[in-house]
Structures are given as C-alpha cells and as structure tokens.
C-alpha cells in the first residue's frame, strides 16, 4: 500500500510517539478489507509503539480504530484514509500517542471543557478521497476526540459506503452528522466546530471583544488582501487587528493555484495556512469566526466602529475592508431548497458523489469548462449550459471539452428552475433565448460556476458602491469615507486574482498608515475624562 518514500516519512513521524497506541480492525472477506489489513500491518512494522488487533466489531466493514493502549477507541476510519486523508491518519496516530497538537492552548482547554453529557458526542463525517476540504473537518473532529473522552469521531468514505450516502441523501462532502442528525456541510475549521458545539461562547466572545482597546488599523476580512494589509500594518509597529468570518476566505475553496508568481503550484488551504502563519509572526490580534454587520464612520473621537453579529463593537482609527466575494448563485426557483442536495459549487469535492450519474454545469467560462472536463471523467454525462451565445473559456480548454464524448454543450440557454423530489435534485429547466422554447434535462447534480459577488451587503448606505455592489476606491485604496480603505475582490479594482488582492492589501495598508501620520491627534475638550481619551487613543 505504501511506497518506500511514504514508509520512510511515516517511520520518522512515528518516532515522535510518546506512549503506545493500538489499532483495532473490523474486517470481512472483501478486497477492501484485504487492502486495509495490508496498510495496517505496514504501519505496525514502522514502530514498536504501534500494535494491531483484528477482533473489532464495528458495524462498518472494513474499518479500523485508533486509540491509546488500554483506552476505548474514539477515532474511527471507515474506509482507507489515503489521498488527501492520509494526513488525517498520521495525525490521529501521533495525537493518540501523546504528540502535542499545534493548536492554541486556550482552544485546547475549551475542547476539554465541553460537557458531552451521558449520551456522548458522536460525529460521523462523510468524505470523498478527492475532497481537499474534508481533511480539515476530519482532523478537527479527531483532535476533539483525542482531547475529550466524551467525543467520538468516525470518518466514512462515501464511495465505499454508497448505501449510506443514498439512504441519507448526501449530495455534498464533507457532511457531518452529530448523534444521527445533520450537523454541518462543507469546510469547517476546528474553531468553527467548537463554537457551534460550545453554545455559550458567543456571549463570552462579545464581552471580550467589546473590551478591546481601539486599533490603529482594523482589517475586516482575512483573505489574501486582508492578510497582506495586516502584515504591512504590523510591520509599522502600530496596533493592528484582523476580524474575519472565515480566515482565508474564498481561497480555502480553491483547489489548484498555478499563477501565484514564484510559486509554480499550491493549493488553497495550503496557501491560507501560510498566510495565517505569516500574519501570526507579527503582533496582530486575529479575531476569527466573527461576522461583521455594520460600519459606523468616525465621530468626534476620531474612531470608526465596526459592529459584529454577536453584539460586540470594535473601534479603530482606520479601517481596511477586504471582505472578498462569494459564489454567485443562479437565483432561480429550487436552487436554495436543493443546495447541498444536488446543487453544488465545488466539482473537486462533490464530483465523486455523482459517479455514474448525469449532471449539469452552469457557466461557460474557464471555471465552468474546467469543471465539465473534470466531471466528465467521473459521471455518465455532463450538460454544460451557457447564457451567452458562445463559450468564454480559453481555446485550449474548449478544444479539450469538445473532444469528450459524454459532454453536451448548450449555449444561449437561460436556466429557469431546479426541480427535485423533495429530497434531491431530479432535473433542471432552461429556456432557449433565441426561440423562447423551454427544455427540461433529467439529472442528479448541478454544479454552478458563474462567478463571484462582492460581500458588501452590510455596507449599503454607508459608503459608495458601484452598480455591481463593489466598493469604489481610488488609486490609493481610499473609499468615500475618510480613514476607511478597501482592497481585493470586494473593490472595483479589475481582475480578481490572488496576487492582485495581495498587492492591493499592501497598498491599502500603506495608505492607512499615511492617513494616520497626517491626521492630527484628537484633543480632549475642557473637562473631559482624560483617562477615557487616553484609552481611546
């Protein structure tokens, strides 16, 4: 199962084990069970601290569990954790064996303090081995199981346990169930999961955040633009904060990145990890998992205010908005009802769930054509629908698409409705824009690839936006409000690219610093509370 290179790497990792661990296999006579046994035996050979038993009685076969010797297993793998999930296996072995996780100490204590109750928290995570978001969820839940004896985590390969996928009508991965009920879908960080489980955290967070002293620069958004802005501000030695709903933003959902100059190839999650690490090299106050709801322009005290969904308010002398963009939706009847039940946005993640089925791709740009090419190798048939009279993708991609026998391209098509049986998608309807004729295509999945929308709903009526909803900025990144700057995909700057967003973030930060040094300090009026003024400054 493992080649020589992987064995050598894994052996070096297992040398970090601090105490014995045990793997317990639940196998049958299937070919997959034989492959699993081979994998587990190879792992046992690499460390004297790893043992294997084959007397497991887990309901799912093949599967195996990982635990400290003498403890009841709380981490389970139903399926072979190869591909993207191999790292999940390595971390499960190391953390079960006492190797400390690279997680903030305060978060570790929060996990240990979760009261799972008598019934325990039993998480089941359905994944596909080609999904680049799934490992983050699996690894987070596995770590929670290591730290808290009331938490159990099961990874389930959807392709291997197709019956469960069909029974639970799962159309997107990762799909997480808690004690049999759907807990969440899509990429979730450890912090997000803990916040969702620890229901009292929002009120505690609000009080803590509101008590923070004002920032010189407050960056709203944690994507490439926000990270660059934070680094440039912090390097000036000024008080810098970053507040983000999801650090990394849209990049977390990007699979292959091959146009970041000097980096021939990387993946979104890997780039985000590097951005986060770079930001944390400086004295930056990162406030993740916080949704911003309003911006209040600076008043007499010279401080702008940013209101959060949990009720907290942050204050700052300057603000840099880098809230990025989100997937554009079709906005047709049935789309919202069947999101995650056939309506998808990530062909890399969810494509394997539609093996042998019929799907549609909406959009004829590079993203749409790439998705159709990718899916054609998995599904039985792809119908690509493009609103324009022609495809807009690069010629090389169109040539590849046209060479595929199981792809139908329909241009001049306006999607009008998504249909389903109440549980999952069954068809899509479109209108021929030339003839006006309506058509229905029977299928099981729809992948929407029609661009992005700026995340500016919370700013309407506060500062100047373009007709597209983008923040209008000048050459320095200045918005229509003094002291408020913006950068990245959320602005009117053309060409939504990671490298451009980084440059714009750096520029906005330098502009904010220039604004700070040229703005006179607020002078306290006679009789004012000098202590309060000093704290605000």
Short mmCIF file of C-alpha atoms in Angstrom, two decimals:
data_model
loop_
_atom_site.label_atom_id
_atom_site.label_comp_id
_atom_site.label_asym_id
_atom_site.label_seq_id
_atom_site.Cartn_x
_atom_site.Cartn_y
_atom_site.Cartn_z
CA UNK A 1 0.00 0.00 0.00
CA UNK A 2 2.74 2.47 0.98
CA UNK A 3 5.70 3.16 -1.25
CA UNK A 4 9.23 3.44 0.11
CA UNK A 5 9.13 7.22 0.40
CA UNK A 6 5.87 7.22 2.38
CA UNK A 7 7.13 4.47 4.67
CA UNK A 8 10.30 6.44 5.41
CA UNK A 9 8.33 9.60 6.17
CA UNK A 10 5.79 7.79 8.32
CA UNK A 11 8.52 5.99 10.26
CA UNK A 12 10.14 9.31 11.13
CA UNK A 13 6.78 10.70 12.27
CA UNK A 14 6.05 7.67 14.45
CA UNK A 15 9.32 8.24 16.29
CA UNK A 16 7.51 11.15 17.95
CA UNK A 17 5.06 8.83 19.73
CA UNK A 18 5.28 9.23 23.49
CA UNK A 19 3.17 6.24 24.51
CA UNK A 20 1.82 3.01 22.98
CA UNK A 21 -1.18 3.10 20.68
CA UNK A 22 -3.41 0.36 19.34
CA UNK A 23 -5.29 -0.04 16.09
CA UNK A 24 -8.38 -2.25 16.12
CA UNK A 25 -9.58 -3.52 12.72
CA UNK A 26 -13.10 -4.62 11.80
CA UNK A 27 -12.71 -6.63 8.59
CA UNK A 28 -14.58 -9.03 6.33
CA UNK A 29 -13.65 -11.04 3.24
CA UNK A 30 -13.79 -8.14 0.81
CA UNK A 31 -10.94 -6.85 -1.31
CA UNK A 32 -11.04 -3.52 0.52
CA UNK A 33 -10.61 -5.33 3.84
CA UNK A 34 -7.52 -7.05 2.46
CA UNK A 35 -6.12 -3.67 1.41
CA UNK A 36 -6.85 -2.23 4.84
CA UNK A 37 -5.13 -5.15 6.60
CA UNK A 38 -2.09 -4.65 4.37
CA UNK A 39 -1.95 -0.93 5.23
CA UNK A 40 -2.28 -1.52 8.98
CA UNK A 41 0.39 -4.24 9.01
CA UNK A 42 2.78 -1.92 7.20
CA UNK A 43 2.18 0.76 9.84
CA UNK A 44 2.80 -1.71 12.69
CA UNK A 45 6.17 -2.62 11.18
CA UNK A 46 7.30 1.01 11.40
CA UNK A 47 7.11 1.46 15.19
CA UNK A 48 7.33 -0.77 18.27
CA UNK A 49 4.78 1.50 19.95
CA UNK A 50 2.02 0.60 17.46
CA UNK A 51 0.01 -2.61 17.86
CA UNK A 52 -2.80 -4.14 15.79
CA UNK A 53 -5.83 -6.21 16.75
CA UNK A 54 -8.25 -7.70 14.24
CA UNK A 55 -11.12 -8.51 16.57
CA UNK A 56 -13.04 -5.26 16.10
CA UNK A 57 -16.83 -5.39 15.95
CA UNK A 58 -17.54 -2.04 14.29
CA UNK A 59 -20.75 -2.12 12.25
CA UNK A 60 -18.98 -0.71 9.19
CA UNK A 61 -16.58 -3.08 7.49
CA UNK A 62 -13.87 -2.52 6.55
CA UNK A 63 -12.93 -0.01 9.23
CA UNK A 64 -10.39 0.45 11.99
CA UNK A 65 -9.99 2.49 15.15
CA UNK A 66 -7.05 4.28 16.74
CA UNK A 67 -6.59 4.74 20.48
CA UNK A 68 -4.06 4.84 23.28
CA UNK A 69 -3.30 1.37 24.54
CA UNK A 70 -5.85 0.36 27.16
CA UNK A 71 -8.41 3.03 26.22
CA UNK A 72 -11.69 2.57 24.37
CA UNK A 73 -11.26 3.82 20.78
CA UNK A 74 -12.80 7.19 19.92
CA UNK A 75 -11.31 7.72 16.44
CA UNK A 76 -12.54 5.51 13.61
CA UNK A 77 -11.80 5.28 9.87
CA UNK A 78 -14.48 3.56 7.79
CA UNK A 79 -12.54 3.22 4.58
CA UNK A 80 -8.91 3.59 3.57
CA UNK A 81 -7.65 7.04 4.60
CA UNK A 82 -5.43 7.57 1.57
CA UNK A 83 -5.19 10.51 -0.81
CA UNK A 84 -5.96 13.75 1.00
CA UNK A 85 -6.96 11.79 4.12
CA UNK A 86 -3.55 10.16 4.69
CA UNK A 87 -2.53 13.18 6.75
CA UNK A 88 -5.64 12.64 8.89
CA UNK A 89 -4.41 9.12 9.66
CA UNK A 90 -0.89 10.30 10.51
CA UNK A 91 -2.19 12.99 12.87
CA UNK A 92 -4.60 10.55 14.52
CA UNK A 93 -1.70 8.19 15.25
CA UNK A 94 0.57 10.94 16.57
CA UNK A 95 -2.02 12.72 18.70
CA UNK A 96 -3.37 9.48 20.15
CA UNK A 97 0.23 8.65 21.05
CA UNK A 98 0.71 11.85 23.04
CA UNK A 99 2.35 14.12 20.44
CA UNK A 100 1.09 17.66 21.22
CA UNK A 101 -1.14 19.28 18.58
CA UNK A 102 -0.25 22.64 17.03
CA UNK A 103 -3.33 24.32 18.46
CA UNK A 104 -3.75 27.36 20.69
CA UNK A 105 -3.69 26.37 24.38
CA UNK A 106 -6.91 28.28 25.11
CA UNK A 107 -8.75 26.36 22.38
CA UNK A 108 -7.46 23.05 23.76
CA UNK A 109 -8.88 23.94 27.16
CA UNK A 110 -12.24 24.85 25.59
CA UNK A 111 -12.39 21.44 23.93
CA UNK A 112 -11.52 19.64 27.14
CA UNK A 113 -14.19 21.63 28.95
CA UNK A 114 -17.02 20.67 26.58
CA UNK A 115 -19.59 18.71 28.53
CA UNK A 116 -20.56 15.90 26.16
CA UNK A 117 -23.11 14.55 28.61
CA UNK A 118 -24.10 10.96 29.18
CA UNK A 119 -25.05 10.36 25.55
CA UNK A 120 -21.64 11.45 24.23
CA UNK A 121 -20.97 13.45 21.11
CA UNK A 122 -20.67 11.01 18.21
CA UNK A 123 -19.62 12.68 14.96
CA UNK A 124 -19.86 10.93 11.58
CA UNK A 125 -18.11 12.65 8.67
CA UNK A 126 -18.84 11.53 5.11
CA UNK A 127 -15.95 12.34 2.80
CA UNK A 128 -14.56 11.68 -0.66
CA UNK A 129 -10.86 10.94 -1.02
CA UNK A 130 -10.54 13.65 -3.68
CA UNK A 131 -12.05 16.35 -1.45
CA UNK A 132 -9.49 18.93 -0.31
CA UNK A 133 -11.82 20.39 2.35
CA UNK A 134 -12.68 17.09 4.03
CA UNK A 135 -9.36 16.51 5.85
CA UNK A 136 -9.70 19.77 7.79
CA UNK A 137 -13.01 18.59 9.22
CA UNK A 138 -11.85 15.03 9.89
CA UNK A 139 -8.67 16.22 11.60
CA UNK A 140 -10.54 18.74 13.74
CA UNK A 141 -13.06 16.16 14.98
CA UNK A 142 -10.35 13.56 15.54
CA UNK A 143 -8.41 16.01 17.70
CA UNK A 144 -11.53 16.79 19.70
CA UNK A 145 -11.95 13.05 20.27
CA UNK A 146 -8.35 12.79 21.47
CA UNK A 147 -8.77 15.67 23.93
CA UNK A 148 -12.26 14.92 25.26
CA UNK A 149 -13.33 11.38 26.29
CA UNK A 150 -16.97 12.29 25.63
CA UNK A 151 -16.38 12.87 21.91
CA UNK A 152 -16.15 10.23 19.19
CA UNK A 153 -15.25 10.75 15.51
CA UNK A 154 -15.89 8.48 12.52
CA UNK A 155 -14.57 9.18 9.00
CA UNK A 156 -16.69 7.47 6.32
CA UNK A 157 -15.60 7.13 2.70
CA UNK A 158 -18.79 7.85 0.78
CA UNK A 159 -17.62 5.93 -2.29
CA UNK A 160 -17.14 2.78 -0.18
CA UNK A 161 -20.38 3.08 1.79
CA UNK A 162 -22.62 4.22 -1.06
CA UNK A 163 -25.68 2.72 0.60
CA UNK A 164 -25.42 5.18 3.49
CA UNK A 165 -24.90 8.04 1.04
CA UNK A 166 -28.12 7.09 -0.73
CA UNK A 167 -30.06 6.47 2.48
CA UNK A 168 -29.10 9.81 3.99
CA UNK A 169 -29.38 11.52 0.60
CA UNK A 170 -25.92 13.06 0.89
CA UNK A 171 -25.01 15.15 -2.16
CA UNK A 172 -22.06 17.16 -0.83
CA UNK A 173 -18.97 16.50 1.23
CA UNK A 174 -17.89 16.84 3.88
CA UNK A 175 -21.25 16.14 5.51
CA UNK A 176 -21.10 15.86 9.28
CA UNK A 177 -23.70 14.18 11.47
CA UNK A 178 -23.83 14.56 15.27
CA UNK A 179 -25.65 11.78 17.07
CA UNK A 180 -27.53 10.92 13.87
CA UNK A 181 -28.60 14.47 12.98
CA UNK A 182 -27.04 16.66 10.28
CA UNK A 183 -24.55 18.99 11.98
CA UNK A 184 -23.00 20.77 9.01
CA UNK A 185 -21.78 20.57 5.43
CA UNK A 186 -18.69 21.96 3.75
CA UNK A 187 -15.37 23.04 5.12
CA UNK A 188 -15.33 23.80 8.85
CA UNK A 189 -12.34 24.73 10.97
CA UNK A 190 -11.69 23.44 14.47
CA UNK A 191 -12.66 26.84 15.87
CA UNK A 192 -15.96 26.81 13.95
CA UNK A 193 -16.88 23.35 15.18
CA UNK A 194 -16.03 24.17 18.79
CA UNK A 195 -18.02 27.41 18.62
CA UNK A 196 -21.03 25.52 17.27
CA UNK A 197 -20.82 22.87 19.99
CA UNK A 198 -19.99 25.30 22.81
CA UNK A 199 -23.24 27.26 22.59
CA UNK A 200 -22.36 29.71 25.36
CA UNK A 201 -19.24 31.00 23.60
CA UNK A 202 -20.91 33.81 21.60
CA UNK A 203 -21.88 35.88 24.65
CA UNK A 204 -18.45 35.41 26.22
CA UNK A 205 -16.75 36.42 22.97
CA UNK A 206 -18.88 39.57 22.63
CA UNK A 207 -17.90 40.85 26.06
CA UNK A 208 -14.23 40.13 25.46
CA UNK A 209 -14.18 41.77 22.03
CA UNK A 210 -16.02 44.92 23.11
CA UNK A 211 -13.49 45.44 25.90
CA UNK A 212 -10.55 45.60 23.47
CA UNK A 213 -8.70 48.90 23.11
CA UNK A 214 -9.06 50.76 19.80
CA UNK A 215 -6.84 49.72 16.90
CA UNK A 216 -4.71 51.96 14.74
CA UNK A 217 -5.67 49.74 11.80
CA UNK A 218 -8.56 47.27 11.85
CA UNK A 219 -8.66 44.92 8.86
CA UNK A 220 -12.08 43.45 8.10
CA UNK A 221 -11.63 40.18 6.20
CA UNK A 222 -8.93 37.52 6.31
CA UNK A 223 -8.27 36.59 2.69
CA UNK A 224 -5.09 37.38 0.72
CA UNK A 225 -5.84 41.13 0.72
CA UNK A 226 -6.58 41.20 4.44
CA UNK A 227 -3.51 39.14 5.33
CA UNK A 228 -1.23 41.40 3.28
CA UNK A 229 -2.79 44.51 4.84
CA UNK A 230 -2.27 43.10 8.35
CA UNK A 231 1.39 42.23 7.72
CA UNK A 232 2.19 45.66 6.26
CA UNK A 233 0.42 47.46 9.12
CA UNK A 234 2.03 45.38 11.85
CA UNK A 235 5.48 45.99 10.38
CA UNK A 236 4.92 49.70 11.04
CA UNK A 237 4.69 48.93 14.75
CA UNK A 238 1.11 50.11 15.10
CA UNK A 239 -1.78 48.37 16.85
CA UNK A 240 -3.31 46.06 14.24
CA UNK A 241 -6.38 43.82 14.35
CA UNK A 242 -7.99 41.43 11.86
CA UNK A 243 -11.63 40.45 12.20
CA UNK A 244 -12.85 37.76 9.79
CA UNK A 245 -15.82 35.48 9.36
CA UNK A 246 -13.50 32.81 7.94
CA UNK A 247 -9.78 33.44 7.76
CA UNK A 248 -8.65 32.58 4.25
CA UNK A 249 -11.98 33.37 2.64
CA UNK A 250 -12.70 32.09 -0.86
CA UNK A 251 -9.15 30.81 -1.29
CA UNK A 252 -9.97 27.96 1.08
CA UNK A 253 -12.28 26.57 -1.61
CA UNK A 254 -9.69 26.84 -4.41
CA UNK A 255 -8.03 23.59 -5.41
CA UNK A 256 -5.12 24.38 -7.74
CA UNK A 257 -3.26 27.71 -7.80
CA UNK A 258 -0.63 27.95 -10.54
CA UNK A 259 -0.39 31.70 -11.22
CA UNK A 260 0.99 33.00 -7.92
CA UNK A 261 4.33 34.32 -9.14
CA UNK A 262 7.37 32.40 -7.77
CA UNK A 263 5.10 29.58 -6.57
CA UNK A 264 4.57 27.20 -9.54
CA UNK A 265 1.81 25.25 -7.80
CA UNK A 266 -0.02 25.29 -4.48
CA UNK A 267 -3.49 24.60 -3.11
CA UNK A 268 -5.87 26.99 -1.42
CA UNK A 269 -5.81 25.52 2.10
CA UNK A 270 -2.00 25.32 1.99
CA UNK A 271 -1.73 28.96 0.92
CA UNK A 272 -4.15 30.05 3.65
CA UNK A 273 -2.11 28.21 6.27
CA UNK A 274 0.99 30.05 5.06
CA UNK A 275 -0.84 33.41 5.13
CA UNK A 276 -2.07 32.78 8.66
CA UNK A 277 1.38 31.76 9.83
CA UNK A 278 2.89 34.91 8.29
CA UNK A 279 0.32 37.15 10.00
CA UNK A 280 0.96 35.45 13.34
CA UNK A 281 4.68 36.21 13.02
CA UNK A 282 3.71 39.77 13.97
CA UNK A 283 1.77 41.30 16.83
CA UNK A 284 -1.61 41.10 15.11
CA UNK A 285 -4.83 40.49 17.03
CA UNK A 286 -6.68 37.93 14.85
CA UNK A 287 -10.39 37.60 15.66
CA UNK A 288 -11.71 34.72 13.55
CA UNK A 289 -15.28 33.42 13.14
CA UNK A 290 -16.75 36.89 13.62
CA UNK A 291 -19.35 38.17 11.17
CA UNK A 292 -19.41 41.94 10.65
CA UNK A 293 -22.82 43.60 10.39
CA UNK A 294 -22.21 47.35 10.21
CA UNK A 295 -19.64 50.10 9.85
CA UNK A 296 -20.13 53.37 11.73
CA UNK A 297 -17.99 56.23 10.38
CA UNK A 298 -15.62 58.03 12.73
CA UNK A 299 -17.16 60.58 15.07
CA UNK A 300 -15.72 63.40 17.13
CA UNK A 301 -13.35 61.00 18.87
CA UNK A 302 -11.76 60.06 15.54
CA UNK A 303 -12.72 56.40 15.90
CA UNK A 304 -14.76 54.35 13.45
CA UNK A 305 -16.81 51.47 14.86
CA UNK A 306 -17.39 48.00 13.45
CA UNK A 307 -20.40 46.10 14.80
CA UNK A 308 -20.37 42.30 14.93
CA UNK A 309 -23.22 39.81 14.73
CA UNK A 310 -22.67 38.67 18.33
CA UNK A 311 -23.31 42.19 19.63
CA UNK A 312 -19.69 43.24 20.07
CA UNK A 313 -18.26 46.55 18.80
CA UNK A 314 -14.65 47.11 17.74
CA UNK A 315 -13.15 50.61 17.35
CA UNK A 316 -10.31 51.82 15.17
CA UNK A 317 -8.62 54.96 13.84
CA UNK A 318 -8.57 53.47 10.33
CA UNK A 319 -10.39 50.54 8.75
CA UNK A 320 -9.38 48.40 5.77
CA UNK A 321 -12.26 46.42 4.25
CA UNK A 322 -11.22 43.21 2.46
CA UNK A 323 -14.29 41.03 2.77
CA UNK A 324 -13.83 39.46 -0.66
CA UNK A 325 -16.56 37.76 -2.66
CA UNK A 326 -18.74 34.66 -2.65
CA UNK A 327 -20.03 32.24 -5.27
CA UNK A 328 -22.68 33.81 -7.48
CA UNK A 329 -25.93 31.85 -7.41
CA UNK A 330 -28.41 31.30 -10.24
CA UNK A 331 -31.29 32.81 -8.21
CA UNK A 332 -33.90 30.53 -9.74
CA UNK A 333 -36.70 28.59 -8.03
CA UNK A 334 -35.46 25.42 -6.35
CA UNK A 335 -31.79 26.43 -6.07
CA UNK A 336 -31.80 27.28 -2.36
CA UNK A 337 -34.04 24.34 -1.49
CA UNK A 338 -31.65 21.85 -3.07
CA UNK A 339 -28.32 23.42 -2.14
CA UNK A 340 -26.22 20.57 -0.78
CA UNK A 341 -28.79 18.10 -2.10
CA UNK A 342 -27.71 18.19 -5.73
CA UNK A 343 -26.89 21.87 -6.20
CA UNK A 344 -23.12 22.16 -5.69
CA UNK A 345 -20.31 24.68 -6.18
CA UNK A 346 -17.16 22.52 -5.90
CA UNK A 347 -16.65 19.82 -8.55
CA UNK A 348 -13.41 18.64 -6.90
CA UNK A 349 -15.12 17.98 -3.58
CA UNK A 350 -18.54 16.72 -4.59
CA UNK A 351 -17.91 15.25 -8.05
CA UNK A 352 -17.13 11.71 -6.77
CA UNK A 353 -20.58 11.53 -5.16
CA UNK A 354 -22.14 11.64 -8.62
CA UNK A 355 -20.19 8.77 -10.11
CA UNK A 356 -22.14 7.24 -12.99
CA UNK A 357 -24.88 9.88 -12.77
CA UNK A 358 -26.00 12.75 -15.00
CA UNK A 359 -25.05 16.32 -14.04
CA UNK A 360 -25.13 19.86 -15.40
CA UNK A 361 -22.53 22.61 -15.20
CA UNK A 362 -23.79 26.19 -15.30
CA UNK A 363 -21.30 28.60 -16.86
CA UNK A 364 -19.07 28.62 -19.92
CA UNK A 365 -16.05 30.50 -18.61
CA UNK A 366 -12.79 28.85 -17.58
CA UNK A 367 -14.23 27.62 -14.27
CA UNK A 368 -17.29 26.09 -15.89
CA UNK A 369 -15.41 24.36 -18.70
CA UNK A 370 -12.74 23.07 -16.31
CA UNK A 371 -15.48 21.69 -14.08
CA UNK A 372 -17.16 19.96 -17.03
CA UNK A 373 -13.86 18.36 -18.09
CA UNK A 374 -13.17 17.21 -14.55
CA UNK A 375 -16.65 15.77 -14.05
CA UNK A 376 -16.71 14.03 -17.44
CA UNK A 377 -14.19 11.51 -16.13
CA UNK A 378 -16.47 10.59 -13.21
CA UNK A 379 -20.11 10.94 -14.19
CA UNK A 380 -22.07 9.33 -17.03
CA UNK A 381 -22.93 12.60 -18.79
CA UNK A 382 -22.36 16.35 -18.42
CA UNK A 383 -24.65 19.04 -19.84
CA UNK A 384 -22.97 22.46 -19.89
CA UNK A 385 -25.36 25.41 -20.03
CA UNK A 386 -24.04 28.85 -21.03
CA UNK A 387 -26.19 32.03 -21.07
CA UNK A 388 -24.10 33.69 -23.79
CA UNK A 389 -24.16 32.70 -27.45
CA UNK A 390 -20.68 31.18 -27.12
CA UNK A 391 -18.34 29.77 -24.51
CA UNK A 392 -15.89 32.25 -22.96
CA UNK A 393 -13.25 29.77 -21.79
CA UNK A 394 -9.71 29.63 -23.18
CA UNK A 395 -9.43 27.91 -26.56
CA UNK A 396 -7.29 25.07 -25.19
CA UNK A 397 -10.00 24.23 -22.65
CA UNK A 398 -12.74 24.37 -25.27
CA UNK A 399 -10.78 22.01 -27.51
CA UNK A 400 -10.43 19.53 -24.67
CA UNK A 401 -14.13 19.84 -23.84
CA UNK A 402 -15.16 19.24 -27.45
CA UNK A 403 -13.12 16.04 -27.53
CA UNK A 404 -15.21 14.43 -24.78
CA UNK A 405 -17.99 12.13 -25.96
CA UNK A 406 -20.12 12.39 -22.80
CA UNK A 407 -20.44 16.19 -22.74
CA UNK A 408 -23.24 18.22 -24.35
CA UNK A 409 -22.74 21.99 -24.66
CA UNK A 410 -25.83 24.21 -24.91
CA UNK A 411 -25.30 27.94 -25.44
CA UNK A 412 -27.82 30.78 -25.39
CA UNK A 413 -29.52 28.96 -22.51
CA UNK A 414 -31.17 30.71 -19.57
CA UNK A 415 -31.59 28.48 -16.53
CA UNK A 416 -35.11 28.90 -15.16
CA UNK A 417 -35.69 26.30 -12.43
CA UNK A 418 -34.20 23.48 -10.38
CA UNK A 419 -36.58 20.58 -9.80
CA UNK A 420 -36.46 17.81 -7.22
CA UNK A 421 -38.46 15.16 -5.42
CA UNK A 422 -38.26 16.88 -2.04
CA UNK A 423 -35.05 15.11 -1.09
CA UNK A 424 -32.70 15.64 -4.04
CA UNK A 425 -32.38 17.25 -7.47
CA UNK A 426 -34.08 15.45 -10.35
CA UNK A 427 -33.95 17.97 -13.23
CA UNK A 428 -33.03 21.43 -14.43
CA UNK A 429 -35.11 23.64 -16.72
CA UNK A 430 -33.76 26.19 -19.18
CA UNK A 431 -35.12 28.49 -21.89
CA UNK A 432 -33.62 28.76 -25.35
CA UNK A 433 -33.02 32.52 -25.52
CA UNK A 434 -33.31 32.54 -29.31
CA UNK A 435 -36.58 30.63 -29.72
CA UNK A 436 -38.08 31.05 -26.26
CA UNK A 437 -38.66 27.30 -26.08
CA UNK A 438 -38.49 25.65 -22.63
CA UNK A 439 -36.49 22.46 -22.03
CA UNK A 440 -36.09 20.05 -19.11
CA UNK A 441 -32.97 17.93 -18.53
CA UNK A 442 -33.27 14.97 -16.16
CA UNK A 443 -30.20 14.73 -13.91
CA UNK A 444 -28.98 14.26 -10.34
CA UNK A 445 -26.49 17.08 -9.86
CA UNK A 446 -25.92 20.73 -10.81
CA UNK A 447 -22.56 22.49 -10.46
CA UNK A 448 -22.84 26.30 -10.50
CA UNK A 449 -19.77 28.09 -11.92
CA UNK A 450 -20.91 31.61 -12.84
CA UNK A 451 -18.55 33.91 -10.98
CA UNK A 452 -18.49 35.84 -7.72
CA UNK A 453 -20.48 38.51 -5.82
CA UNK A 454 -18.78 41.09 -3.55
CA UNK A 455 -19.54 40.74 0.17
CA UNK A 456 -20.84 44.27 0.68
CA UNK A 457 -24.47 43.80 1.76
CA UNK A 458 -23.55 45.12 5.22
CA UNK A 459 -22.15 48.35 3.73
CA UNK A 460 -25.10 49.53 1.64
CA UNK A 461 -25.94 53.13 2.52
CA UNK A 462 -22.65 53.60 4.38
CA UNK A 463 -20.11 54.24 1.61
CA UNK A 464 -20.08 54.46 -2.20
CA UNK A 465 -20.65 51.19 -4.07
CA UNK A 466 -20.59 50.51 -7.81
CA UNK A 467 -23.69 49.23 -9.65
CA UNK A 468 -22.18 45.73 -9.19
CA UNK A 469 -22.02 46.26 -5.44
CA UNK A 470 -18.23 46.64 -5.34
CA UNK A 471 -16.60 49.25 -3.08
CA UNK A 472 -15.45 52.23 -5.11
CA UNK A 473 -11.80 53.03 -4.38
CA UNK A 474 -9.22 55.41 -5.78
CA UNK A 475 -5.63 54.61 -6.74
CA UNK A 476 -4.66 54.56 -3.05
CA UNK A 477 -7.44 52.24 -1.94
CA UNK A 478 -9.34 55.10 -0.28
CA UNK A 479 -13.14 54.75 -0.13
CA UNK A 480 -15.68 57.55 0.01
CA UNK A 481 -15.22 57.68 3.82
CA UNK A 482 -12.07 59.32 5.21
CA UNK A 483 -9.91 56.81 7.04
CA UNK A 484 -11.72 53.82 5.51
CA UNK A 485 -9.84 51.88 2.84
CA UNK A 486 -10.64 48.74 0.86
CA UNK A 487 -8.73 46.08 -1.05
CA UNK A 488 -9.16 42.86 -3.01
CA UNK A 489 -12.13 41.24 -4.73
CA UNK A 490 -14.61 43.40 -2.81
CA UNK A 491 -13.49 46.55 -4.68
CA UNK A 492 -13.82 48.00 -8.17
CA UNK A 493 -10.20 47.10 -8.96
CA UNK A 494 -10.35 44.87 -12.09
CA UNK A 495 -9.07 41.30 -12.41
CA UNK A 496 -9.96 39.28 -9.34
CA UNK A 497 -6.70 37.45 -8.75
CA UNK A 498 -4.93 36.38 -5.56
CA UNK A 499 -1.71 38.18 -6.43
CA UNK A 500 -3.59 41.40 -7.23
CA UNK A 501 -5.52 41.18 -3.96
CA UNK A 502 -2.26 40.83 -2.03
CA UNK A 503 -0.81 43.90 -3.71
CA UNK A 504 -3.97 45.92 -3.13
CA UNK A 505 -3.98 44.88 0.53
CA UNK A 506 -0.42 46.10 0.97
CA UNK A 507 -1.27 49.37 -0.80
CA UNK A 508 -4.35 49.99 1.33
CA UNK A 509 -2.31 49.38 4.47
CA UNK A 510 0.39 51.85 3.43
CA UNK A 511 -2.34 54.37 2.62
CA UNK A 512 -3.92 53.84 6.04
CA UNK A 513 -0.57 54.43 7.73
CA UNK A 514 -0.06 57.58 5.68
CA UNK A 515 -3.52 58.74 6.77
CA UNK A 516 -2.63 58.10 10.42
CA UNK A 517 0.59 60.11 10.42
CA UNK A 518 -1.09 63.03 8.63
CA UNK A 519 -4.18 63.16 10.85
CA UNK A 520 -3.96 65.48 13.88
CA UNK A 521 -4.45 63.77 17.24
CA UNK A 522 -7.83 64.27 18.89
CA UNK A 523 -7.56 66.91 21.64
CA UNK A 524 -9.70 66.38 24.71
CA UNK A 525 -12.21 69.17 25.39
CA UNK A 526 -12.01 71.03 28.70
CA UNK A 527 -13.43 68.92 31.49
CA UNK A 528 -13.28 65.72 29.52
CA UNK A 529 -12.28 62.45 31.10
CA UNK A 530 -8.57 62.38 30.25
CA UNK A 531 -8.32 58.71 31.15
CA UNK A 532 -11.07 57.78 28.70
CA UNK A 533 -9.45 59.83 25.93
CA UNK A 534 -6.10 58.19 26.52
CA UNK A 535 -7.68 54.74 26.40
CA UNK A 536 -9.43 55.57 23.13
CA UNK A 537 -6.18 56.79 21.57
#
